[in-house]
């Protein structure tokens, strides 16, 4: 089962029921029958999650260079920008949820598979450092295929950079929340996505490092049912809470209250 984009009256990948795209949209892009969660882009999440008009974007004009002079990378970036209508695979900013201020980061899978290059690493790190400096909780929604191979070693360096920024949040005593969305894999899983104080996941999200086929091929064993899905990761202790989209705003608001220092 993979999470597909809602298309015209296509059967739900979770239960096979047919709903119109409008019906699915009005349920925050989940199936009205079984609750299957379709993938969602940052702009759509800002709408259901934050207080209207409260989101102010940081570093909006930061865009990738071609650090290893890879042929065709600039063209790929331009195509991704048109497709996702974003400058790179993450949006960060300040906002309020039920009147409570926080720093929010949201990744886009439409932008080159949510891959983490220099811009994603820089924006995520800046957002976390701002949270540490201003003592504001940090919440990041992740979705990623992993490191951006088009940036070679520079993409791998983002793992260390974002991890050390997460350590600053810890030092400052600022709460850090992650929501793992479908799919969160590779270098993002292996860095800041696993460093939060509370790790939330959306139902059915694929969460792992390498994909199931690669693992199956390496260990030459059949993997258990539901391997790497959010529910499996909850059972194994990688995930603390699975939260439906409809419940996330309230949950985040409650978590901010619980982690207030006074
Ligand atoms: Zn369904």
PDB file of C-alpha atoms and ligand atoms in Angstrom:
ATOM      1  CA  UNK A   1       0.000   0.000   0.000  1.00  0.00           C
ATOM      2  CA  UNK A   2       1.452   3.363  -0.952  1.00  0.00           C
ATOM      3  CA  UNK A   3       0.073   6.818  -0.319  1.00  0.00           C
ATOM      4  CA  UNK A   4      -1.219   8.286  -3.571  1.00  0.00           C
ATOM      5  CA  UNK A   5      -2.376  11.730  -4.496  1.00  0.00           C
ATOM      6  CA  UNK A   6      -6.167  12.139  -4.655  1.00  0.00           C
ATOM      7  CA  UNK A   7      -7.141  11.914  -8.310  1.00  0.00           C
ATOM      8  CA  UNK A   8     -10.528  12.065  -9.964  1.00  0.00           C
ATOM      9  CA  UNK A   9     -12.790   9.455  -8.328  1.00  0.00           C
ATOM     10  CA  UNK A  10      -9.974   6.889  -8.168  1.00  0.00           C
ATOM     11  CA  UNK A  11     -10.624   4.108  -5.639  1.00  0.00           C
ATOM     12  CA  UNK A  12      -9.081   4.760  -2.213  1.00  0.00           C
ATOM     13  CA  UNK A  13      -5.777   2.836  -1.857  1.00  0.00           C
ATOM     14  CA  UNK A  14      -6.834   1.957   1.704  1.00  0.00           C
ATOM     15  CA  UNK A  15     -10.372   0.601   1.269  1.00  0.00           C
ATOM     16  CA  UNK A  16     -11.314   0.898  -2.411  1.00  0.00           C
ATOM     17  CA  UNK A  17     -14.222   3.307  -1.763  1.00  0.00           C
ATOM     18  CA  UNK A  18     -14.808   5.976  -4.392  1.00  0.00           C
ATOM     19  CA  UNK A  19     -14.987   9.570  -3.213  1.00  0.00           C
ATOM     20  CA  UNK A  20     -14.774  12.766  -5.225  1.00  0.00           C
ATOM     21  CA  UNK A  21     -11.592  14.862  -4.900  1.00  0.00           C
ATOM     22  CA  UNK A  22     -13.746  17.579  -3.247  1.00  0.00           C
ATOM     23  CA  UNK A  23     -14.954  15.167  -0.570  1.00  0.00           C
ATOM     24  CA  UNK A  24     -11.370  14.048   0.102  1.00  0.00           C
ATOM     25  CA  UNK A  25     -10.184  17.662   0.237  1.00  0.00           C
ATOM     26  CA  UNK A  26     -12.902  18.539   2.748  1.00  0.00           C
ATOM     27  CA  UNK A  27     -11.605  15.723   4.982  1.00  0.00           C
ATOM     28  CA  UNK A  28      -8.080  17.241   4.980  1.00  0.00           C
ATOM     29  CA  UNK A  29      -7.056  14.890   2.186  1.00  0.00           C
ATOM     30  CA  UNK A  30      -8.047  11.740   4.029  1.00  0.00           C
ATOM     31  CA  UNK A  31     -10.519   9.058   2.932  1.00  0.00           C
ATOM     32  CA  UNK A  32     -13.972   9.735   4.495  1.00  0.00           C
ATOM     33  CA  UNK A  33     -14.558   5.946   4.753  1.00  0.00           C
ATOM     34  CA  UNK A  34     -11.324   4.529   6.178  1.00  0.00           C
ATOM     35  CA  UNK A  35      -9.189   7.556   7.099  1.00  0.00           C
ATOM     36  CA  UNK A  36      -6.433   6.758   4.590  1.00  0.00           C
ATOM     37  CA  UNK A  37      -4.030   9.733   4.532  1.00  0.00           C
ATOM     38  CA  UNK A  38      -3.115  11.083   1.092  1.00  0.00           C
ATOM     39  CA  UNK A  39       0.093  13.073   0.767  1.00  0.00           C
ATOM     40  CA  UNK A  40      -0.141  16.773   1.499  1.00  0.00           C
ATOM     41  CA  UNK A  41       1.960  19.781   0.533  1.00  0.00           C
ATOM     42  CA  UNK A  42       3.243  22.492   2.941  1.00  0.00           C
ATOM     43  CA  UNK A  43       0.795  25.206   1.817  1.00  0.00           C
ATOM     44  CA  UNK A  44      -2.163  22.884   2.489  1.00  0.00           C
ATOM     45  CA  UNK A  45      -0.821  22.008   5.943  1.00  0.00           C
ATOM     46  CA  UNK A  46      -0.367  25.646   6.944  1.00  0.00           C
ATOM     47  CA  UNK A  47      -4.113  26.086   6.301  1.00  0.00           C
ATOM     48  CA  UNK A  48      -5.366  23.387   8.663  1.00  0.00           C
ATOM     49  CA  UNK A  49      -2.644  23.647  11.280  1.00  0.00           C
ATOM     50  CA  UNK A  50      -1.924  27.304  11.990  1.00  0.00           C
ATOM     51  CA  UNK A  51      -4.054  30.238  13.075  1.00  0.00           C
ATOM     52  CA  UNK A  52      -5.252  32.054   9.924  1.00  0.00           C
ATOM     53  CA  UNK A  53      -2.772  34.653   8.691  1.00  0.00           C
ATOM     54  CA  UNK A  54      -0.227  33.889  11.448  1.00  0.00           C
ATOM     55  CA  UNK A  55       2.467  32.214   9.306  1.00  0.00           C
ATOM     56  CA  UNK A  56       5.484  34.400   8.417  1.00  0.00           C
ATOM     57  CA  UNK A  57       8.037  32.686   6.233  1.00  0.00           C
ATOM     58  CA  UNK A  58      11.813  32.746   6.923  1.00  0.00           C
ATOM     59  CA  UNK A  59      14.566  32.767   4.280  1.00  0.00           C
ATOM     60  CA  UNK A  60      11.997  32.607   1.463  1.00  0.00           C
ATOM     61  CA  UNK A  61      14.503  33.415  -1.275  1.00  0.00           C
ATOM     62  CA  UNK A  62      17.171  30.877  -0.409  1.00  0.00           C
ATOM     63  CA  UNK A  63      17.778  28.675  -3.455  1.00  0.00           C
ATOM     64  CA  UNK A  64      20.280  25.954  -4.334  1.00  0.00           C
ATOM     65  CA  UNK A  65      23.524  26.446  -6.237  1.00  0.00           C
ATOM     66  CA  UNK A  66      25.185  23.602  -8.088  1.00  0.00           C
ATOM     67  CA  UNK A  67      28.047  22.854  -5.658  1.00  0.00           C
ATOM     68  CA  UNK A  68      29.519  19.902  -7.562  1.00  0.00           C
ATOM     69  CA  UNK A  69      28.753  21.272 -11.059  1.00  0.00           C
ATOM     70  CA  UNK A  70      26.515  18.376 -11.915  1.00  0.00           C
ATOM     71  CA  UNK A  71      25.174  18.511 -15.466  1.00  0.00           C
ATOM     72  CA  UNK A  72      21.421  19.101 -15.589  1.00  0.00           C
ATOM     73  CA  UNK A  73      20.976  19.960 -11.885  1.00  0.00           C
ATOM     74  CA  UNK A  74      19.952  23.591 -12.536  1.00  0.00           C
ATOM     75  CA  UNK A  75      17.270  22.392 -14.989  1.00  0.00           C
ATOM     76  CA  UNK A  76      15.987  19.857 -12.443  1.00  0.00           C
ATOM     77  CA  UNK A  77      15.747  22.606  -9.814  1.00  0.00           C
ATOM     78  CA  UNK A  78      13.795  24.876 -12.166  1.00  0.00           C
ATOM     79  CA  UNK A  79      11.367  22.055 -13.016  1.00  0.00           C
ATOM     80  CA  UNK A  80      10.893  21.235  -9.322  1.00  0.00           C
ATOM     81  CA  UNK A  81      10.273  24.896  -8.517  1.00  0.00           C
ATOM     82  CA  UNK A  82       7.505  25.055 -11.123  1.00  0.00           C
ATOM     83  CA  UNK A  83       5.957  21.775  -9.987  1.00  0.00           C
ATOM     84  CA  UNK A  84       5.994  22.385  -6.230  1.00  0.00           C
ATOM     85  CA  UNK A  85       5.745  26.187  -6.409  1.00  0.00           C
ATOM     86  CA  UNK A  86       8.519  26.390  -3.819  1.00  0.00           C
ATOM     87  CA  UNK A  87      12.199  27.468  -4.062  1.00  0.00           C
ATOM     88  CA  UNK A  88      13.353  24.238  -2.411  1.00  0.00           C
ATOM     89  CA  UNK A  89      11.956  21.242  -0.518  1.00  0.00           C
ATOM     90  CA  UNK A  90      11.167  22.979   2.784  1.00  0.00           C
ATOM     91  CA  UNK A  91       9.255  26.031   4.026  1.00  0.00           C
ATOM     92  CA  UNK A  92      10.076  27.438   7.464  1.00  0.00           C
ATOM     93  CA  UNK A  93       8.561  30.251   9.443  1.00  0.00           C
ATOM     94  CA  UNK A  94       6.966  31.526  12.627  1.00  0.00           C
ATOM     95  CA  UNK A  95       3.278  31.049  13.387  1.00  0.00           C
ATOM     96  CA  UNK A  96       0.753  30.498  16.150  1.00  0.00           C
ATOM     97  CA  UNK A  97      -1.407  27.448  16.881  1.00  0.00           C
ATOM     98  CA  UNK A  98      -4.397  28.208  19.137  1.00  0.00           C
ATOM     99  CA  UNK A  99      -2.643  31.489  19.922  1.00  0.00           C
ATOM    100  CA  UNK A 100       0.628  29.811  20.978  1.00  0.00           C
ATOM    101  CA  UNK A 101       3.759  30.962  19.134  1.00  0.00           C
ATOM    102  CA  UNK A 102       6.118  28.411  17.600  1.00  0.00           C
ATOM    103  CA  UNK A 103       8.590  27.836  14.772  1.00  0.00           C
ATOM    104  CA  UNK A 104       7.270  25.602  11.996  1.00  0.00           C
ATOM    105  CA  UNK A 105       9.040  23.741   9.192  1.00  0.00           C
ATOM    106  CA  UNK A 106       7.252  21.768   6.469  1.00  0.00           C
ATOM    107  CA  UNK A 107       8.863  19.594   3.827  1.00  0.00           C
ATOM    108  CA  UNK A 108       7.510  18.990   0.323  1.00  0.00           C
ATOM    109  CA  UNK A 109       7.759  15.596  -1.389  1.00  0.00           C
ATOM    110  CA  UNK A 110       6.843  17.212  -4.716  1.00  0.00           C
ATOM    111  CA  UNK A 111      10.122  19.117  -4.748  1.00  0.00           C
ATOM    112  CA  UNK A 112      12.673  16.495  -5.866  1.00  0.00           C
ATOM    113  CA  UNK A 113      11.238  13.874  -3.520  1.00  0.00           C
ATOM    114  CA  UNK A 114      11.787  16.073  -0.465  1.00  0.00           C
ATOM    115  CA  UNK A 115      15.503  15.466  -0.776  1.00  0.00           C
ATOM    116  CA  UNK A 116      17.817  17.290   1.636  1.00  0.00           C
ATOM    117  CA  UNK A 117      20.449  19.449  -0.024  1.00  0.00           C
ATOM    118  CA  UNK A 118      22.231  22.555   1.252  1.00  0.00           C
ATOM    119  CA  UNK A 119      19.104  24.736   1.246  1.00  0.00           C
ATOM    120  CA  UNK A 120      16.921  22.254   3.138  1.00  0.00           C
ATOM    121  CA  UNK A 121      19.698  21.700   5.699  1.00  0.00           C
ATOM    122  CA  UNK A 122      20.321  25.419   6.071  1.00  0.00           C
ATOM    123  CA  UNK A 123      16.644  26.363   6.441  1.00  0.00           C
ATOM    124  CA  UNK A 124      15.919  23.559   8.926  1.00  0.00           C
ATOM    125  CA  UNK A 125      19.031  24.493  10.961  1.00  0.00           C
ATOM    126  CA  UNK A 126      18.215  28.217  10.949  1.00  0.00           C
ATOM    127  CA  UNK A 127      14.652  27.468  12.077  1.00  0.00           C
ATOM    128  CA  UNK A 128      15.902  25.342  14.973  1.00  0.00           C
ATOM    129  CA  UNK A 129      18.533  27.920  16.007  1.00  0.00           C
ATOM    130  CA  UNK A 130      15.862  30.614  15.962  1.00  0.00           C
ATOM    131  CA  UNK A 131      13.715  28.435  18.228  1.00  0.00           C
ATOM    132  CA  UNK A 132      16.672  28.022  20.619  1.00  0.00           C
ATOM    133  CA  UNK A 133      17.432  31.737  20.599  1.00  0.00           C
ATOM    134  CA  UNK A 134      13.864  32.927  21.064  1.00  0.00           C
ATOM    135  CA  UNK A 135      12.855  30.031  23.332  1.00  0.00           C
ATOM    136  CA  UNK A 136      10.032  29.012  21.010  1.00  0.00           C
ATOM    137  CA  UNK A 137       8.960  25.392  20.442  1.00  0.00           C
ATOM    138  CA  UNK A 138       9.984  23.939  17.069  1.00  0.00           C
ATOM    139  CA  UNK A 139       7.720  21.689  15.003  1.00  0.00           C
ATOM    140  CA  UNK A 140       8.845  20.101  11.741  1.00  0.00           C
ATOM    141  CA  UNK A 141       6.783  17.993   9.328  1.00  0.00           C
ATOM    142  CA  UNK A 142       9.101  15.670   7.424  1.00  0.00           C
ATOM    143  CA  UNK A 143       8.734  13.848   4.128  1.00  0.00           C
ATOM    144  CA  UNK A 144      11.835  12.870   2.215  1.00  0.00           C
ATOM    145  CA  UNK A 145      13.483  10.336  -0.018  1.00  0.00           C
ATOM    146  CA  UNK A 146      16.803  11.159   1.687  1.00  0.00           C
ATOM    147  CA  UNK A 147      19.908  13.161   0.866  1.00  0.00           C
ATOM    148  CA  UNK A 148      20.008  15.076  -2.439  1.00  0.00           C
ATOM    149  CA  UNK A 149      22.519  13.067  -4.424  1.00  0.00           C
ATOM    150  CA  UNK A 150      22.910  15.905  -6.964  1.00  0.00           C
ATOM    151  CA  UNK A 151      24.809  17.846  -4.273  1.00  0.00           C
ATOM    152  CA  UNK A 152      27.183  14.982  -3.415  1.00  0.00           C
ATOM    153  CA  UNK A 153      29.037  15.323  -0.115  1.00  0.00           C
ATOM    154  CA  UNK A 154      27.346  18.695   0.562  1.00  0.00           C
ATOM    155  CA  UNK A 155      24.011  16.938   1.024  1.00  0.00           C
ATOM    156  CA  UNK A 156      25.506  14.477   3.525  1.00  0.00           C
ATOM    157  CA  UNK A 157      26.972  17.381   5.516  1.00  0.00           C
ATOM    158  CA  UNK A 158      23.418  18.597   6.165  1.00  0.00           C
ATOM    159  CA  UNK A 159      22.845  15.573   8.399  1.00  0.00           C
ATOM    160  CA  UNK A 160      25.544  16.758  10.820  1.00  0.00           C
ATOM    161  CA  UNK A 161      24.446  20.395  10.538  1.00  0.00           C
ATOM    162  CA  UNK A 162      20.771  19.751  11.315  1.00  0.00           C
ATOM    163  CA  UNK A 163      21.697  17.314  14.109  1.00  0.00           C
ATOM    164  CA  UNK A 164      23.906  19.884  15.813  1.00  0.00           C
ATOM    165  CA  UNK A 165      21.143  22.497  15.508  1.00  0.00           C
ATOM    166  CA  UNK A 166      18.778  20.010  17.195  1.00  0.00           C
ATOM    167  CA  UNK A 167      21.336  19.693  20.026  1.00  0.00           C
ATOM    168  CA  UNK A 168      21.126  23.476  20.533  1.00  0.00           C
ATOM    169  CA  UNK A 169      17.385  23.125  21.149  1.00  0.00           C
ATOM    170  CA  UNK A 170      18.132  20.538  23.782  1.00  0.00           C
ATOM    171  CA  UNK A 171      20.707  22.816  25.465  1.00  0.00           C
ATOM    172  CA  UNK A 172      18.261  25.726  25.423  1.00  0.00           C
ATOM    173  CA  UNK A 173      15.540  23.533  26.951  1.00  0.00           C
ATOM    174  CA  UNK A 174      13.220  24.231  24.033  1.00  0.00           C
ATOM    175  CA  UNK A 175      10.744  21.493  23.024  1.00  0.00           C
ATOM    176  CA  UNK A 176      11.230  19.960  19.595  1.00  0.00           C
ATOM    177  CA  UNK A 177       8.410  18.073  17.880  1.00  0.00           C
ATOM    178  CA  UNK A 178       8.511  16.086  14.640  1.00  0.00           C
ATOM    179  CA  UNK A 179       5.608  14.823  12.554  1.00  0.00           C
ATOM    180  CA  UNK A 180       6.784  12.028  10.258  1.00  0.00           C
ATOM    181  CA  UNK A 181       4.738  12.003   7.046  1.00  0.00           C
ATOM    182  CA  UNK A 182       4.683   9.528   4.196  1.00  0.00           C
ATOM    183  CA  UNK A 183       7.443   8.781   3.289  1.00  0.00           C
ATOM    184  CA  UNK A 184      10.291   9.807   5.608  1.00  0.00           C
ATOM    185  CA  UNK A 185      13.454   7.932   4.698  1.00  0.00           C
ATOM    186  CA  UNK A 186      17.220   8.107   4.151  1.00  0.00           C
ATOM    187  CA  UNK A 187      19.338  10.994   5.411  1.00  0.00           C
ATOM    188  CA  UNK A 188      16.406  12.876   6.952  1.00  0.00           C
ATOM    189  CA  UNK A 189      15.445   9.842   9.063  1.00  0.00           C
ATOM    190  CA  UNK A 190      19.137   9.377   9.889  1.00  0.00           C
ATOM    191  CA  UNK A 191      19.453  12.952  11.189  1.00  0.00           C
ATOM    192  CA  UNK A 192      17.042  15.523  12.642  1.00  0.00           C
ATOM    193  CA  UNK A 193      13.824  13.502  12.063  1.00  0.00           C
ATOM    194  CA  UNK A 194      14.810  11.079  14.840  1.00  0.00           C
ATOM    195  CA  UNK A 195      16.053  13.698  17.313  1.00  0.00           C
ATOM    196  CA  UNK A 196      12.814  15.249  18.536  1.00  0.00           C
ATOM    197  CA  UNK A 197      11.534  15.190  22.109  1.00  0.00           C
ATOM    198  CA  UNK A 198       8.205  13.849  20.852  1.00  0.00           C
ATOM    199  CA  UNK A 199       8.014  11.923  17.579  1.00  0.00           C
ATOM    200  CA  UNK A 200       4.564  11.957  16.017  1.00  0.00           C
ATOM    201  CA  UNK A 201       3.625  10.115  12.803  1.00  0.00           C
ATOM    202  CA  UNK A 202       0.697  10.271  10.403  1.00  0.00           C
ATOM    203  CA  UNK A 203      -1.256   6.992  10.041  1.00  0.00           C
ATOM    204  CA  UNK A 204       0.211   4.614   7.475  1.00  0.00           C
ATOM    205  CA  UNK A 205       3.341   6.720   6.841  1.00  0.00           C
ATOM    206  CA  UNK A 206       6.393   4.837   5.609  1.00  0.00           C
ATOM    207  CA  UNK A 207       9.270   5.550   8.012  1.00  0.00           C
ATOM    208  CA  UNK A 208      12.677   3.997   7.568  1.00  0.00           C
ATOM    209  CA  UNK A 209      16.211   4.400   6.285  1.00  0.00           C
ATOM    210  CA  UNK A 210      16.604   2.067   3.302  1.00  0.00           C
ATOM    211  CA  UNK A 211      13.497   0.837   1.474  1.00  0.00           C
ATOM    212  CA  UNK A 212      11.972  -2.594   2.230  1.00  0.00           C
ATOM    213  CA  UNK A 213      13.126  -4.105  -1.078  1.00  0.00           C
ATOM    214  CA  UNK A 214      16.758  -3.167  -0.422  1.00  0.00           C
ATOM    215  CA  UNK A 215      16.590  -4.640   3.090  1.00  0.00           C
ATOM    216  CA  UNK A 216      14.888  -7.824   1.878  1.00  0.00           C
ATOM    217  CA  UNK A 217      17.582  -8.225  -0.779  1.00  0.00           C
ATOM    218  CA  UNK A 218      20.366  -7.695   1.762  1.00  0.00           C
ATOM    219  CA  UNK A 219      19.173  -9.947   4.579  1.00  0.00           C
ATOM    220  CA  UNK A 220      17.469 -12.471   2.249  1.00  0.00           C
ATOM    221  CA  UNK A 221      14.448 -12.782   4.505  1.00  0.00           C
ATOM    222  CA  UNK A 222      10.789 -11.930   4.067  1.00  0.00           C
ATOM    223  CA  UNK A 223       9.890  -8.826   6.021  1.00  0.00           C
ATOM    224  CA  UNK A 224       6.923  -8.829   8.415  1.00  0.00           C
ATOM    225  CA  UNK A 225       3.512  -7.401   7.484  1.00  0.00           C
ATOM    226  CA  UNK A 226       3.349  -3.607   7.757  1.00  0.00           C
ATOM    227  CA  UNK A 227       7.144  -3.284   7.989  1.00  0.00           C
ATOM    228  CA  UNK A 228       8.284   0.374   8.291  1.00  0.00           C
ATOM    229  CA  UNK A 229       4.746   1.740   8.504  1.00  0.00           C
ATOM    230  CA  UNK A 230       3.954   4.223  11.313  1.00  0.00           C
ATOM    231  CA  UNK A 231       1.977   1.589  13.278  1.00  0.00           C
ATOM    232  CA  UNK A 232       4.934  -0.855  13.143  1.00  0.00           C
ATOM    233  CA  UNK A 233       7.341   1.898  14.240  1.00  0.00           C
ATOM    234  CA  UNK A 234       5.035   2.821  17.135  1.00  0.00           C
ATOM    235  CA  UNK A 235       5.071  -0.792  18.320  1.00  0.00           C
ATOM    236  CA  UNK A 236       8.882  -0.898  18.027  1.00  0.00           C
ATOM    237  CA  UNK A 237       9.351   2.379  19.909  1.00  0.00           C
ATOM    238  CA  UNK A 238      10.574   4.676  17.109  1.00  0.00           C
ATOM    239  CA  UNK A 239       7.341   6.678  17.178  1.00  0.00           C
ATOM    240  CA  UNK A 240       5.616   8.072  20.288  1.00  0.00           C
ATOM    241  CA  UNK A 241       2.187   8.986  18.923  1.00  0.00           C
ATOM    242  CA  UNK A 242       0.233   8.385  15.717  1.00  0.00           C
ATOM    243  CA  UNK A 243      -2.016  11.357  15.066  1.00  0.00           C
ATOM    244  CA  UNK A 244      -4.708  11.739  12.413  1.00  0.00           C
ATOM    245  CA  UNK A 245      -4.577  15.037  10.540  1.00  0.00           C
ATOM    246  CA  UNK A 246      -7.870  16.086  12.136  1.00  0.00           C
ATOM    247  CA  UNK A 247      -6.314  15.759  15.626  1.00  0.00           C
ATOM    248  CA  UNK A 248      -2.900  17.312  14.982  1.00  0.00           C
ATOM    249  CA  UNK A 249      -3.704  20.965  15.748  1.00  0.00           C
ATOM    250  CA  UNK A 250      -5.165  20.097  19.161  1.00  0.00           C
ATOM    251  CA  UNK A 251      -2.339  17.653  19.913  1.00  0.00           C
ATOM    252  CA  UNK A 252       0.402  20.182  19.114  1.00  0.00           C
ATOM    253  CA  UNK A 253      -1.371  22.829  21.163  1.00  0.00           C
ATOM    254  CA  UNK A 254      -1.595  20.434  24.149  1.00  0.00           C
ATOM    255  CA  UNK A 255       2.060  19.392  23.766  1.00  0.00           C
ATOM    256  CA  UNK A 256       3.163  23.045  23.806  1.00  0.00           C
ATOM    257  CA  UNK A 257       1.209  23.568  27.045  1.00  0.00           C
ATOM    258  CA  UNK A 258       2.684  20.438  28.625  1.00  0.00           C
ATOM    259  CA  UNK A 259       6.254  21.490  27.801  1.00  0.00           C
ATOM    260  CA  UNK A 260       5.999  25.082  28.955  1.00  0.00           C
ATOM    261  CA  UNK A 261       8.736  25.713  31.514  1.00  0.00           C
ATOM    262  CA  UNK A 262       6.431  27.644  33.836  1.00  0.00           C
TER     263      UNK A 262
HETATM  264 ZN1  LIG B   1     -10.512   4.535   2.205  1.00  0.00          ZN
END
